[in-house]
PDB file of C-alpha atoms in Angstrom:
ATOM      1  CA  MET A   1       2.806 -17.223 141.399  1.00  0.00           C
ATOM      2  CA  GLU A   2       1.620 -14.535 145.150  1.00  0.00           C
ATOM      3  CA  GLU A   3       2.371 -11.092 144.653  1.00  0.00           C
ATOM      4  CA  VAL A   4       4.572  -9.447 147.530  1.00  0.00           C
ATOM      5  CA  VAL A   5       2.784  -6.606 149.047  1.00  0.00           C
ATOM      6  CA  LYS A   6       6.169  -4.398 150.508  1.00  0.00           C
ATOM      7  CA  LYS A   7       4.195  -2.266 153.380  1.00  0.00           C
ATOM      8  CA  GLU A   8       6.642   0.591 154.865  1.00  0.00           C
ATOM      9  CA  GLU A   9       7.793   0.785 158.384  1.00  0.00           C
ATOM     10  CA  LEU A  10       7.412   3.331 159.688  1.00  0.00           C
ATOM     11  CA  PRO A  11       9.965   4.981 162.881  1.00  0.00           C
ATOM     12  CA  GLU A  12       7.858   4.534 166.486  1.00  0.00           C
ATOM     13  CA  LEU A  13       7.324   8.474 167.751  1.00  0.00           C
ATOM     14  CA  ASP A  14      10.219   8.716 170.813  1.00  0.00           C
ATOM     15  CA  ASP A  15      11.218  11.730 171.945  1.00  0.00           C
ATOM     16  CA  GLU A  16      14.821  10.260 169.396  1.00  0.00           C
ATOM     17  CA  LEU A  17      12.991  10.709 166.993  1.00  0.00           C
ATOM     18  CA  VAL A  18      11.145  13.770 167.719  1.00  0.00           C
ATOM     19  CA  GLN A  19      14.587  15.643 168.456  1.00  0.00           C
ATOM     20  CA  ASP A  20      15.404  14.898 165.176  1.00  0.00           C
ATOM     21  CA  ILE A  21      13.085  15.937 162.998  1.00  0.00           C
ATOM     22  CA  SER A  22      11.353  19.727 164.748  1.00  0.00           C
ATOM     23  CA  GLU A  23      12.554  21.363 167.819  1.00  0.00           C
ATOM     24  CA  PHE A  24      10.965  19.375 170.443  1.00  0.00           C
ATOM     25  CA  GLU A  25      12.388  17.982 173.331  1.00  0.00           C
ATOM     26  CA  THR A  26       9.566  15.317 173.971  1.00  0.00           C
ATOM     27  CA  VAL A  27       6.833  13.312 172.028  1.00  0.00           C
ATOM     28  CA  GLU A  28       4.131  15.993 174.474  1.00  0.00           C
ATOM     29  CA  GLU A  29       5.473  18.493 173.545  1.00  0.00           C
ATOM     30  CA  PHE A  30       5.859  17.631 170.042  1.00  0.00           C
ATOM     31  CA  THR A  31       2.248  16.783 169.979  1.00  0.00           C
ATOM     32  CA  ALA A  32       0.277  19.774 172.185  1.00  0.00           C
ATOM     33  CA  ASP A  33       1.700  21.842 169.426  1.00  0.00           C
ATOM     34  CA  ILE A  34      -0.204  19.701 166.525  1.00  0.00           C
ATOM     35  CA  LYS A  35      -3.200  19.888 168.277  1.00  0.00           C
ATOM     36  CA  LYS A  36      -2.974  23.396 169.147  1.00  0.00           C
ATOM     37  CA  GLY A  37      -1.712  24.668 165.533  1.00  0.00           C
ATOM     38  CA  LEU A  38      -5.046  22.461 164.282  1.00  0.00           C
ATOM     39  CA  GLU A  39      -6.878  24.658 166.952  1.00  0.00           C
ATOM     40  CA  GLU A  40      -6.046  27.555 165.978  1.00  0.00           C
ATOM     41  CA  THR A  41      -6.544  26.373 162.407  1.00  0.00           C
ATOM     42  CA  ILE A  42     -10.175  25.336 162.727  1.00  0.00           C
ATOM     43  CA  ALA A  43     -11.096  28.610 165.104  1.00  0.00           C
ATOM     44  CA  ASN A  44      -9.772  30.775 162.422  1.00  0.00           C
ATOM     45  CA  GLN A  45     -11.951  29.679 159.684  1.00  0.00           C
ATOM     46  CA  VAL A  46     -14.967  29.324 161.878  1.00  0.00           C
ATOM     47  CA  GLU A  47     -14.408  33.254 163.207  1.00  0.00           C
ATOM     48  CA  GLY A  48     -13.772  33.944 159.074  1.00  0.00           C
ATOM     49  CA  GLU A  49     -16.868  32.330 158.324  1.00  0.00           C
ATOM     50  CA  TYR A  50     -19.007  33.994 160.814  1.00  0.00           C
ATOM     51  CA  ARG A  51     -17.803  37.551 159.735  1.00  0.00           C
ATOM     52  CA  THR A  52     -18.417  36.371 156.369  1.00  0.00           C
ATOM     53  CA  ALA A  53     -22.102  35.986 157.444  1.00  0.00           C
ATOM     54  CA  ILE A  54     -22.586  38.568 159.551  1.00  0.00           C
ATOM     55  CA  ILE A  55     -21.228  41.189 156.342  1.00  0.00           C
ATOM     56  CA  THR A  56     -23.978  38.940 154.042  1.00  0.00           C
ATOM     57  CA  GLN A  57     -26.906  39.726 156.378  1.00  0.00           C
ATOM     58  CA  ALA A  58     -25.307  43.163 157.173  1.00  0.00           C
ATOM     59  CA  CYS A  59     -25.968  43.883 153.565  1.00  0.00           C
ATOM     60  CA  ASP A  60     -29.206  41.868 153.274  1.00  0.00           C
ATOM     61  CA  ASN A  61     -30.776  44.188 155.286  1.00  0.00           C
ATOM     62  CA  MET A  62     -29.583  47.274 153.073  1.00  0.00           C
ATOM     63  CA  THR A  63     -32.398  49.303 152.040  1.00  0.00           C
ATOM     64  CA  CYS A  64     -30.537  51.972 149.801  1.00  0.00           C
ATOM     65  CA  ASP A  65     -30.604  51.671 145.560  1.00  0.00           C
ATOM     66  CA  ILE A  66     -28.120  49.924 144.722  1.00  0.00           C
ATOM     67  CA  PRO A  67     -27.071  52.431 140.738  1.00  0.00           C
ATOM     68  CA  ASN A  68     -27.123  49.735 138.115  1.00  0.00           C
ATOM     69  CA  THR A  69     -23.717  52.013 137.345  1.00  0.00           C
ATOM     70  CA  MET A  70     -21.500  50.624 139.966  1.00  0.00           C
ATOM     71  CA  VAL A  71     -22.259  47.264 139.892  1.00  0.00           C
ATOM     72  CA  ASP A  72     -21.657  47.056 136.213  1.00  0.00           C
ATOM     73  CA  GLN A  73     -17.355  49.415 136.622  1.00  0.00           C
ATOM     74  CA  LYS A  74     -17.419  46.235 139.599  1.00  0.00           C
ATOM     75  CA  THR A  75     -18.101  42.983 136.935  1.00  0.00           C
ATOM     76  CA  ASP A  76     -16.431  44.662 134.822  1.00  0.00           C
ATOM     77  CA  GLU A  77     -12.836  45.088 137.674  1.00  0.00           C
ATOM     78  CA  PHE A  78     -13.910  41.276 138.599  1.00  0.00           C
ATOM     79  CA  VAL A  79     -13.528  40.465 134.639  1.00  0.00           C
ATOM     80  CA  ARG A  80     -10.145  42.611 134.049  1.00  0.00           C
ATOM     81  CA  ASN A  81      -8.633  41.048 137.047  1.00  0.00           C
ATOM     82  CA  TYR A  82      -9.628  37.572 136.660  1.00  0.00           C
ATOM     83  CA  ALA A  83      -7.830  38.637 132.997  1.00  0.00           C
ATOM     84  CA  ALA A  84      -4.890  39.724 135.043  1.00  0.00           C
ATOM     85  CA  ASN A  85      -4.600  36.828 136.415  1.00  0.00           C
ATOM     86  CA  MET A  86      -4.776  34.793 133.195  1.00  0.00           C
ATOM     87  CA  GLY A  87      -1.486  37.150 132.262  1.00  0.00           C
ATOM     88  CA  ILE A  88      -4.477  39.135 129.466  1.00  0.00           C
ATOM     89  CA  THR A  89      -3.241  42.797 130.891  1.00  0.00           C
ATOM     90  CA  ASP A  90      -4.201  44.456 128.163  1.00  0.00           C
ATOM     91  CA  ASP A  91      -6.065  47.931 130.190  1.00  0.00           C
ATOM     92  CA  GLU A  92      -6.320  49.597 126.036  1.00  0.00           C
ATOM     93  CA  MET A  93      -9.213  46.083 124.935  1.00  0.00           C
ATOM     94  CA  SER A  94     -12.597  46.938 124.819  1.00  0.00           C
ATOM     95  CA  MET A  95     -14.690  44.608 127.428  1.00  0.00           C
ATOM     96  CA  GLU A  96     -16.232  42.614 124.341  1.00  0.00           C
ATOM     97  CA  GLU A  97     -12.808  42.123 123.544  1.00  0.00           C
ATOM     98  CA  LEU A  98     -11.666  40.221 126.664  1.00  0.00           C
ATOM     99  CA  LYS A  99     -14.149  38.651 126.862  1.00  0.00           C
ATOM    100  CA  ASN A 100     -14.408  37.102 123.360  1.00  0.00           C
ATOM    101  CA  LEU A 101     -10.840  36.017 123.391  1.00  0.00           C
ATOM    102  CA  LEU A 102     -12.020  34.936 127.507  1.00  0.00           C
ATOM    103  CA  GLY A 103     -14.413  32.470 125.918  1.00  0.00           C
ATOM    104  CA  ILE A 104     -17.099  33.836 127.772  1.00  0.00           C
ATOM    105  CA  ASP A 105     -20.441  35.695 127.447  1.00  0.00           C
ATOM    106  CA  ASP A 106     -22.191  37.875 129.201  1.00  0.00           C
ATOM    107  CA  ALA A 107     -25.453  35.234 130.295  1.00  0.00           C
ATOM    108  CA  ALA A 108     -22.126  33.332 131.793  1.00  0.00           C
ATOM    109  CA  ILE A 109     -20.398  36.960 134.004  1.00  0.00           C
ATOM    110  CA  ASP A 110     -24.470  37.679 134.736  1.00  0.00           C
ATOM    111  CA  ILE A 111     -24.111  34.235 136.507  1.00  0.00           C
ATOM    112  CA  ASN A 112     -20.860  33.553 138.063  1.00  0.00           C
ATOM    113  CA  VAL A 113     -19.341  37.139 138.272  1.00  0.00           C
ATOM    114  CA  ARG A 114     -22.677  39.692 138.182  1.00  0.00           C
ATOM    115  CA  PRO A 115     -23.435  38.181 142.396  1.00  0.00           C
ATOM    116  CA  ALA A 116     -20.362  38.775 143.611  1.00  0.00           C
ATOM    117  CA  ALA A 117     -19.594  42.527 142.138  1.00  0.00           C
ATOM    118  CA  LEU A 118     -23.315  43.770 143.368  1.00  0.00           C
ATOM    119  CA  PHE A 119     -22.086  41.504 146.503  1.00  0.00           C
ATOM    120  CA  GLN A 120     -19.143  44.464 147.015  1.00  0.00           C
ATOM    121  CA  VAL A 121     -20.685  47.296 145.876  1.00  0.00           C
ATOM    122  CA  LYS A 122     -22.635  47.009 148.627  1.00  0.00           C
ATOM    123  CA  GLN A 123     -19.747  45.924 150.481  1.00  0.00           C
ATOM    124  CA  ASP A 124     -18.767  48.974 150.110  1.00  0.00           C
ATOM    125  CA  ILE A 125     -21.895  51.419 150.285  1.00  0.00           C
ATOM    126  CA  LEU A 126     -21.961  49.867 153.740  1.00  0.00           C
ATOM    127  CA  ILE A 127     -18.140  50.691 154.577  1.00  0.00           C
ATOM    128  CA  ASP A 128     -18.249  54.444 153.273  1.00  0.00           C
ATOM    129  CA  ALA A 129     -22.068  55.044 155.156  1.00  0.00           C
ATOM    130  CA  ILE A 130     -20.079  53.419 159.110  1.00  0.00           C
ATOM    131  CA  ILE A 131     -17.102  55.405 157.875  1.00  0.00           C
ATOM    132  CA  GLU A 132     -19.064  58.373 157.489  1.00  0.00           C
ATOM    133  CA  GLU A 133     -21.302  58.430 160.736  1.00  0.00           C
ATOM    134  CA  GLU A 134     -18.508  56.804 162.358  1.00  0.00           C
ATOM    135  CA  LYS A 135     -16.374  60.405 161.017  1.00  0.00           C
ATOM    136  CA  MET A 136     -13.556  58.215 161.210  1.00  0.00           C
ATOM    137  CA  GLU A 137     -10.336  59.358 160.947  1.00  0.00           C
ATOM    138  CA  VAL A 138      -6.237  57.104 161.261  1.00  0.00           C
ATOM    139  CA  THR A 139      -3.849  58.294 163.429  1.00  0.00           C
ATOM    140  CA  GLU A 140       0.006  57.730 163.024  1.00  0.00           C
ATOM    141  CA  GLU A 141       0.248  55.400 165.957  1.00  0.00           C
ATOM    142  CA  GLU A 142      -2.499  53.238 164.241  1.00  0.00           C
ATOM    143  CA  LEU A 143      -1.381  53.143 160.579  1.00  0.00           C
ATOM    144  CA  ASP A 144       1.963  52.171 161.451  1.00  0.00           C
ATOM    145  CA  LYS A 145       0.993  49.670 163.810  1.00  0.00           C
ATOM    146  CA  TYR A 146      -1.487  48.752 160.917  1.00  0.00           C
ATOM    147  CA  ILE A 147       1.326  48.194 158.607  1.00  0.00           C
ATOM    148  CA  GLU A 148       3.502  45.808 160.806  1.00  0.00           C
ATOM    149  CA  LYS A 149       1.040  43.898 161.343  1.00  0.00           C
ATOM    150  CA  VAL A 150       0.283  43.818 157.487  1.00  0.00           C
ATOM    151  CA  ALA A 151       3.793  43.229 156.917  1.00  0.00           C
ATOM    152  CA  GLU A 152       4.125  40.543 159.785  1.00  0.00           C
ATOM    153  CA  ASP A 153       1.132  38.595 158.264  1.00  0.00           C
ATOM    154  CA  VAL A 154       3.028  38.736 154.604  1.00  0.00           C
ATOM    155  CA  GLN A 155       6.468  38.242 155.701  1.00  0.00           C
ATOM    156  CA  ALA A 156       7.726  41.580 154.938  1.00  0.00           C
ATOM    157  CA  LYS A 157       9.049  44.916 155.687  1.00  0.00           C
ATOM    158  CA  PRO A 158       7.198  48.040 156.934  1.00  0.00           C
ATOM    159  CA  GLU A 159       9.069  50.278 154.935  1.00  0.00           C
ATOM    160  CA  ASP A 160       8.298  48.253 151.934  1.00  0.00           C
ATOM    161  CA  ILE A 161       4.525  47.887 152.071  1.00  0.00           C
ATOM    162  CA  ARG A 162       4.492  51.687 152.722  1.00  0.00           C
ATOM    163  CA  ARG A 163       6.174  51.950 149.761  1.00  0.00           C
ATOM    164  CA  TYR A 164       4.789  49.975 147.901  1.00  0.00           C
ATOM    165  CA  PHE A 165       0.619  50.253 148.168  1.00  0.00           C
ATOM    166  CA  GLY A 166       1.290  53.862 149.353  1.00  0.00           C
ATOM    167  CA  GLU A 167      -0.030  55.939 152.238  1.00  0.00           C
ATOM    168  CA  GLU A 168      -3.272  56.790 151.006  1.00  0.00           C
ATOM    169  CA  PHE A 169      -4.116  52.880 149.876  1.00  0.00           C
ATOM    170  CA  ILE A 170      -3.221  51.513 153.094  1.00  0.00           C
ATOM    171  CA  LYS A 171      -4.970  54.362 155.577  1.00  0.00           C
ATOM    172  CA  ARG A 172      -8.265  53.664 153.254  1.00  0.00           C
ATOM    173  CA  GLU A 173      -7.022  49.743 154.304  1.00  0.00           C
ATOM    174  CA  CYS A 174      -7.251  50.210 157.971  1.00  0.00           C
ATOM    175  CA  LEU A 175     -10.980  52.486 158.153  1.00  0.00           C
ATOM    176  CA  MET A 176     -12.516  49.881 155.964  1.00  0.00           C
ATOM    177  CA  GLN A 177     -11.277  47.277 158.519  1.00  0.00           C
ATOM    178  CA  ARG A 178     -12.157  49.007 161.324  1.00  0.00           C
ATOM    179  CA  ALA A 179     -15.150  50.100 159.916  1.00  0.00           C
ATOM    180  CA  VAL A 180     -15.874  46.482 159.872  1.00  0.00           C
ATOM    181  CA  ASP A 181     -14.907  46.239 163.039  1.00  0.00           C
ATOM    182  CA  ALA A 182     -18.143  47.598 163.922  1.00  0.00           C
ATOM    183  CA  ILE A 183     -20.121  45.867 162.496  1.00  0.00           C
ATOM    184  CA  PHE A 184     -19.607  43.251 164.111  1.00  0.00           C
ATOM    185  CA  ASP A 185     -19.658  45.082 167.801  1.00  0.00           C
ATOM    186  CA  THR A 186     -22.958  45.496 166.958  1.00  0.00           C
ATOM    187  CA  ALA A 187     -23.929  42.630 165.354  1.00  0.00           C
ATOM    188  CA  THR A 188     -26.928  41.069 166.456  1.00  0.00           C
ATOM    189  CA  VAL A 189     -26.533  37.263 166.766  1.00  0.00           C
ATOM    190  CA  SER A 190     -29.931  35.084 167.252  1.00  0.00           C
ATOM    191  CA  GLU A 191     -29.071  31.978 169.198  1.00  0.00           C
ATOM    192  CA  GLU A 192     -29.132  29.698 166.494  1.00  0.00           C
ATOM    193  CA  GLN A 193     -26.033  31.411 164.801  1.00  0.00           C
ATOM    194  CA  GLU A 194     -24.266  31.197 168.602  1.00  0.00           C
ATOM    195  CA  GLU A 195     -24.427  27.666 168.653  1.00  0.00           C
ATOM    196  CA  ASP A 196     -23.382  27.369 164.997  1.00  0.00           C
ATOM    197  CA  LYS A 197     -20.412  29.692 165.852  1.00  0.00           C
ATOM    198  CA  ALA A 198     -19.765  27.680 169.254  1.00  0.00           C
ATOM    199  CA  GLU A 199     -19.679  23.917 167.387  1.00  0.00           C
TER     200      GLU A 199
END
């Protein structure tokens, strides 16, 4: 007995279908919007990778000593954040108890967590140095614009962002963003990096 294979018949993409499934009137408008969306997604991904590469290069070029205590604290912070994502939020629990509960040991932390903590500490030191060197401050106008941008990105009200995070935290985030932008503005990019970004 022959097996019957059913093939799903897809409707033809025409103006009538486009009007039924979207806000557009024609196939041309519909496909142009899809293309634009894909191009923006790819551009944002490339830009994000490029910015990460520049920050990594800047941190690798740092010559200051990184205190082990800062890396230890950041490593513990990362572990506790991971535990919080797993629903473990007891701040009274010691790090040893937490590691046992998560089923991880120091060797696993040294391999999987500490390198990221070291990079974060380097980035924090670099950004703090730029903020201090450039004597950066945030005006009320800049703060308002930053809050509006964050609110738009997360689809929330500006007043809710301000109330939830607090003004000091938001000012700090705004300063950090300006310091990061300053790194990119002064970065020396090789021809090879430019070609990679263009591709």
